[in-house]
Coordinates of C-alpha atoms and ligand atoms in Angstrom, one line a residue:
M1 CA 97.2 67.6 94.8
L2 CA 99.5 70.2 96.4
I3 CA 100.2 73.6 94.9
D4 CA 102.8 75.9 96.5
F5 CA 101.5 79.4 95.9
H6 CA 104.7 81.2 96.9
M7 CA 108.3 80.3 96.0
H8 CA 111.4 82.3 95.0
L9 CA 114.5 81.2 93.1
G10 CA 117.0 83.7 91.6
N11 CA 120.2 84.8 93.5
C12 CA 118.8 86.7 96.5
F13 CA 121.8 86.1 98.8
R14 CA 124.6 87.1 96.5
Q15 CA 126.3 89.1 99.3
E16 CA 126.7 85.9 101.3
Y17 CA 128.6 83.9 98.7
P18 CA 130.3 81.4 99.1
S19 CA 129.6 80.5 102.7
G20 CA 126.1 81.8 103.5
R21 CA 122.6 81.0 102.3
R22 CA 121.9 80.1 98.7
S23 CA 118.8 80.6 96.7
P24 CA 117.7 77.2 95.3
S25 CA 118.3 76.4 91.6
I26 CA 115.3 75.3 89.6
H27 CA 116.7 71.7 89.9
Q28 CA 117.0 71.9 93.7
A29 CA 113.5 73.3 93.9
L30 CA 112.1 70.5 91.8
D31 CA 114.0 67.9 93.9
W32 CA 112.6 69.5 97.0
M33 CA 109.1 69.4 95.5
N34 CA 109.5 65.7 94.6
R35 CA 110.6 64.8 98.1
N36 CA 107.7 66.6 99.7
A37 CA 104.9 65.6 97.3
V38 CA 104.4 69.2 96.0
D39 CA 102.9 68.9 92.5
M40 CA 103.3 72.5 91.3
A41 CA 104.8 75.8 92.5
A42 CA 104.3 79.4 91.6
L43 CA 107.5 81.3 91.0
L44 CA 107.3 84.8 92.4
P45 CA 109.9 87.3 91.2
L46 CA 111.3 89.9 93.6
E47 CA 111.9 93.2 91.8
S48 CA 112.1 96.0 94.4
P49 CA 115.4 97.4 95.8
E50 CA 114.4 97.1 99.4
V51 CA 113.5 93.4 99.5
C52 CA 116.9 91.7 99.3
W53 CA 120.4 92.0 98.0
G54 CA 119.6 90.7 94.6
Y55 CA 116.7 90.6 92.2
Y56 CA 114.7 87.6 91.0
L57 CA 113.5 88.9 87.6
S58 CA 110.2 88.1 85.9
E59 CA 112.1 86.9 82.9
E60 CA 114.0 84.4 85.0
A61 CA 110.8 83.0 86.5
V62 CA 109.3 82.6 83.0
A63 CA 112.5 80.9 81.7
Q64 CA 112.5 78.5 84.6
R65 CA 108.8 77.7 84.2
D66 CA 109.5 76.9 80.5
L67 CA 111.9 74.2 81.6
Y68 CA 109.2 72.3 83.5
P69 CA 105.9 73.9 82.5
E70 CA 103.9 71.1 84.1
R71 CA 105.4 71.8 87.5
F72 CA 105.9 75.6 87.7
I73 CA 103.6 78.6 87.2
A74 CA 105.3 82.0 86.6
F75 CA 104.2 85.2 88.2
C76 CA 105.5 88.6 87.2
C77 CA 106.5 91.5 89.5
F78 CA 107.7 95.0 88.8
D79 CA 108.6 97.8 91.1
P80 CA 105.8 100.3 91.1
R81 CA 108.3 103.2 90.8
M82 CA 109.3 102.0 87.3
R83 CA 107.7 103.7 84.4
Q84 CA 105.2 101.8 82.3
V85 CA 104.3 99.1 84.8
P86 CA 100.9 98.6 83.2
A87 CA 102.5 98.0 79.9
L88 CA 104.9 95.5 81.5
V89 CA 102.0 93.7 83.2
K90 CA 100.1 93.5 79.9
T91 CA 103.1 92.0 78.1
F92 CA 104.0 89.5 80.8
V93 CA 100.4 88.3 81.2
E94 CA 99.4 88.2 77.5
S95 CA 102.8 87.2 75.9
Y96 CA 104.7 85.4 78.7
G97 CA 101.8 83.7 80.3
C98 CA 102.3 85.0 83.8
K99 CA 99.4 84.0 86.1
G100 CA 99.8 86.4 89.0
F101 CA 101.6 89.5 90.3
G102 CA 104.1 89.4 93.2
E103 CA 105.6 89.2 95.6
A104 CA 105.2 92.9 96.1
L105 CA 107.7 94.1 98.7
N106 CA 108.3 97.7 98.0
G107 CA 109.1 100.6 100.4
L108 CA 105.8 102.4 99.8
A109 CA 102.6 102.6 101.8
F110 CA 100.1 100.0 100.9
D111 CA 97.8 102.6 99.5
D112 CA 100.4 104.7 97.7
D113 CA 99.2 106.0 94.4
L114 CA 102.0 104.2 92.6
N115 CA 100.9 100.9 94.1
K116 CA 97.3 101.7 93.0
V117 CA 98.5 101.9 89.4
V118 CA 99.7 98.3 89.8
Y119 CA 96.4 97.2 91.5
A120 CA 94.5 98.6 88.5
A121 CA 96.7 96.8 86.0
C122 CA 96.3 93.5 87.8
A123 CA 92.6 94.0 88.1
D124 CA 92.4 94.7 84.3
H125 CA 94.1 91.4 83.6
G126 CA 92.3 89.3 86.2
I127 CA 95.4 88.2 88.0
P128 CA 95.9 87.8 91.8
Y129 CA 98.3 90.1 93.7
V130 CA 100.6 88.6 96.3
F131 CA 102.0 91.1 98.9
E132 CA 103.9 91.2 102.1
I133 CA 103.1 93.8 104.7
N134 CA 106.0 94.6 107.0
T135 CA 107.1 97.6 109.0
S136 CA 108.9 99.1 105.9
F137 CA 107.4 97.2 103.0
C138 CA 103.9 97.9 101.7
W139 CA 103.3 99.2 105.2
D140 CA 100.0 99.8 107.1
E141 CA 98.8 100.6 110.6
V142 CA 96.9 98.8 113.3
G143 CA 93.6 97.6 111.8
L144 CA 95.1 97.6 108.3
P145 CA 93.1 100.7 107.1
R146 CA 95.2 101.1 104.0
L147 CA 94.7 97.6 102.9
E148 CA 91.0 98.0 103.6
A149 CA 90.7 101.1 101.5
C150 CA 92.3 99.2 98.6
L151 CA 90.1 96.1 99.0
K152 CA 87.2 98.5 98.7
E153 CA 88.6 100.5 95.8
F154 CA 89.6 97.4 93.7
P155 CA 86.8 94.9 94.4
S156 CA 87.7 92.7 91.4
L157 CA 91.4 92.3 92.4
A158 CA 92.3 89.2 94.6
F159 CA 94.7 90.5 97.3
C160 CA 96.7 87.7 98.8
G161 CA 98.1 88.7 102.2
H162 CA 101.4 87.5 103.6
G163 CA 104.2 88.7 106.0
P164 CA 104.6 89.6 109.6
G165 CA 102.7 92.9 109.3
F166 CA 99.8 91.1 107.7
W167 CA 99.6 88.0 110.0
S168 CA 100.1 89.9 113.2
A169 CA 96.6 91.4 112.5
I170 CA 95.0 88.0 113.1
S171 CA 94.9 89.1 116.8
G172 CA 93.1 92.0 118.4
D173 CA 96.3 92.9 120.3
D174 CA 98.3 93.5 117.1
P175 CA 101.9 94.6 117.8
R176 CA 102.5 95.2 114.1
V177 CA 105.9 93.7 114.2
G178 CA 107.7 90.3 114.5
Y179 CA 106.2 86.9 115.2
P180 CA 103.9 87.4 118.3
T181 CA 103.3 84.2 120.3
G182 CA 100.6 83.1 122.6
P183 CA 96.8 83.2 122.5
I184 CA 95.0 85.2 119.8
T185 CA 92.6 87.8 121.1
P186 CA 89.3 88.4 119.3
G187 CA 88.9 91.5 117.1
G188 CA 91.8 91.0 114.7
A189 CA 91.6 92.9 111.5
I190 CA 92.0 89.8 109.3
D191 CA 88.8 88.1 110.4
R192 CA 86.9 91.4 110.0
L193 CA 88.3 92.1 106.5
L194 CA 87.6 88.5 105.3
D195 CA 84.0 88.8 106.5
R196 CA 83.6 92.2 104.8
Y197 CA 85.5 91.7 101.5
D198 CA 85.4 88.7 99.3
N199 CA 88.6 89.8 97.5
L200 CA 91.0 89.1 100.4
W201 CA 92.9 85.8 100.3
L202 CA 95.3 84.2 102.8
D203 CA 98.8 83.2 101.7
L204 CA 99.8 80.7 104.4
S205 CA 103.5 80.8 103.6
A206 CA 106.7 81.6 105.6
G207 CA 107.3 81.9 109.3
S208 CA 104.6 84.6 109.6
G209 CA 101.8 82.4 108.2
Y210 CA 102.9 79.3 110.1
N211 CA 103.3 81.3 113.3
A212 CA 99.8 82.8 113.0
L213 CA 98.2 79.4 112.4
S214 CA 100.1 77.5 115.1
R215 CA 100.3 79.9 118.1
D216 CA 96.8 79.2 119.2
P217 CA 95.4 75.8 118.0
E218 CA 91.9 76.4 119.4
F219 CA 91.6 79.7 117.5
T220 CA 93.1 78.1 114.4
R221 CA 90.4 75.5 114.4
G222 CA 87.6 78.1 114.1
F223 CA 89.6 80.3 111.8
V224 CA 90.1 77.4 109.3
E225 CA 86.3 76.6 109.6
R226 CA 85.4 80.2 108.8
H227 CA 87.9 80.9 106.0
W228 CA 89.2 77.7 104.4
N229 CA 87.8 78.8 101.0
R230 CA 90.2 81.8 101.0
M231 CA 93.4 79.9 102.1
L232 CA 96.3 79.2 99.8
W233 CA 98.8 76.6 100.9
A234 CA 102.3 78.1 100.3
T235 CA 105.8 77.9 101.6
D236 CA 108.0 81.0 100.7
Y237 CA 110.7 78.4 99.9
F238 CA 113.7 80.6 98.9
I239 CA 116.7 79.1 100.6
A240 CA 118.3 75.8 99.5
N241 CA 117.5 73.2 102.2
Q242 CA 115.0 75.5 104.0
Q243 CA 112.8 73.9 106.7
I244 CA 109.2 74.2 105.7
P245 CA 106.7 73.4 108.5
Q246 CA 103.7 73.9 106.2
V247 CA 104.3 70.5 104.7
Q248 CA 103.5 68.7 108.0
W249 CA 100.9 71.3 108.9
I250 CA 98.6 70.5 106.0
R251 CA 99.1 66.8 106.5
D252 CA 98.1 67.1 110.2
L253 CA 95.2 69.5 109.7
D254 CA 92.1 67.9 111.2
V255 CA 89.6 68.8 108.4
S256 CA 87.5 67.0 105.8
D257 CA 89.0 65.9 102.5
E258 CA 87.1 68.7 100.7
V259 CA 88.6 71.4 102.9
R260 CA 92.1 69.9 102.7
E261 CA 91.9 69.8 98.9
A262 CA 90.7 73.4 98.7
I263 CA 93.5 74.7 100.8
S264 CA 96.1 72.4 99.1
S265 CA 95.2 73.2 95.5
G266 CA 91.6 73.9 94.7
N267 CA 91.5 77.5 95.8
A268 CA 94.8 78.2 94.0
K269 CA 93.5 76.6 90.8
G270 CA 90.4 78.7 90.9
L271 CA 92.3 81.9 91.5
L272 CA 94.9 81.2 88.8
G273 CA 92.5 79.8 86.2
I274 CA 94.4 76.5 85.8
Ligands
ZN1 ZN1 108.3 85.6 99.7

């Protein structure tokens, strides 16, 4: 079974209409899943003004899940600067059946007090939190000290890391930006944090996740051996006809059936309680 832990629909490219990129419709997403043997996908709303030119609302993700409830899982996401975020999380988890929070992409520091209100609400409801770290979103410094402080402060919350500013920390020589290439040097923050905190998870989606796991195949072999039980197969599919290298990556991964099944769906099922 294959579960995509990270997909966005909505209308995130409305400024490019009619000739530019298009967000996929629910039907295009389903067609793409069928053609690539993806059984289920988590729909992650985008509700912060910095992230893109449009919003993908939690209500939309819920309504789309309700069309094909056996194929889609709805998350909720709210900007931490809104009032009453804990009440929104409670309603969307308890009444709308949302199984996670994210994708968090707000213009605050990772350990901003407003973000901590969201972490506490997600911890209260036992749902995982999917975030991107980037130079201006949920930002952090070399060594990810702000993320580490939150892993420590909210030990029952599953933090699922993603994005260039997260994955560049796989290497000891972390430039904090972009998609660094070439061999990974020991001493990266991600290995250290995974060893120290059992509430950190790895979202393998997007160019950032694929780049981190393909730039140094020898390192990747050991990294997968050490951390397969914290890896979540995911795509960040959010553009119609997007190329997704993760599909071939999981097929080609040289691991046991048990490990492949855990990365493909088992870890996600455990985290989402499905
Ligand atoms: Zn995303």
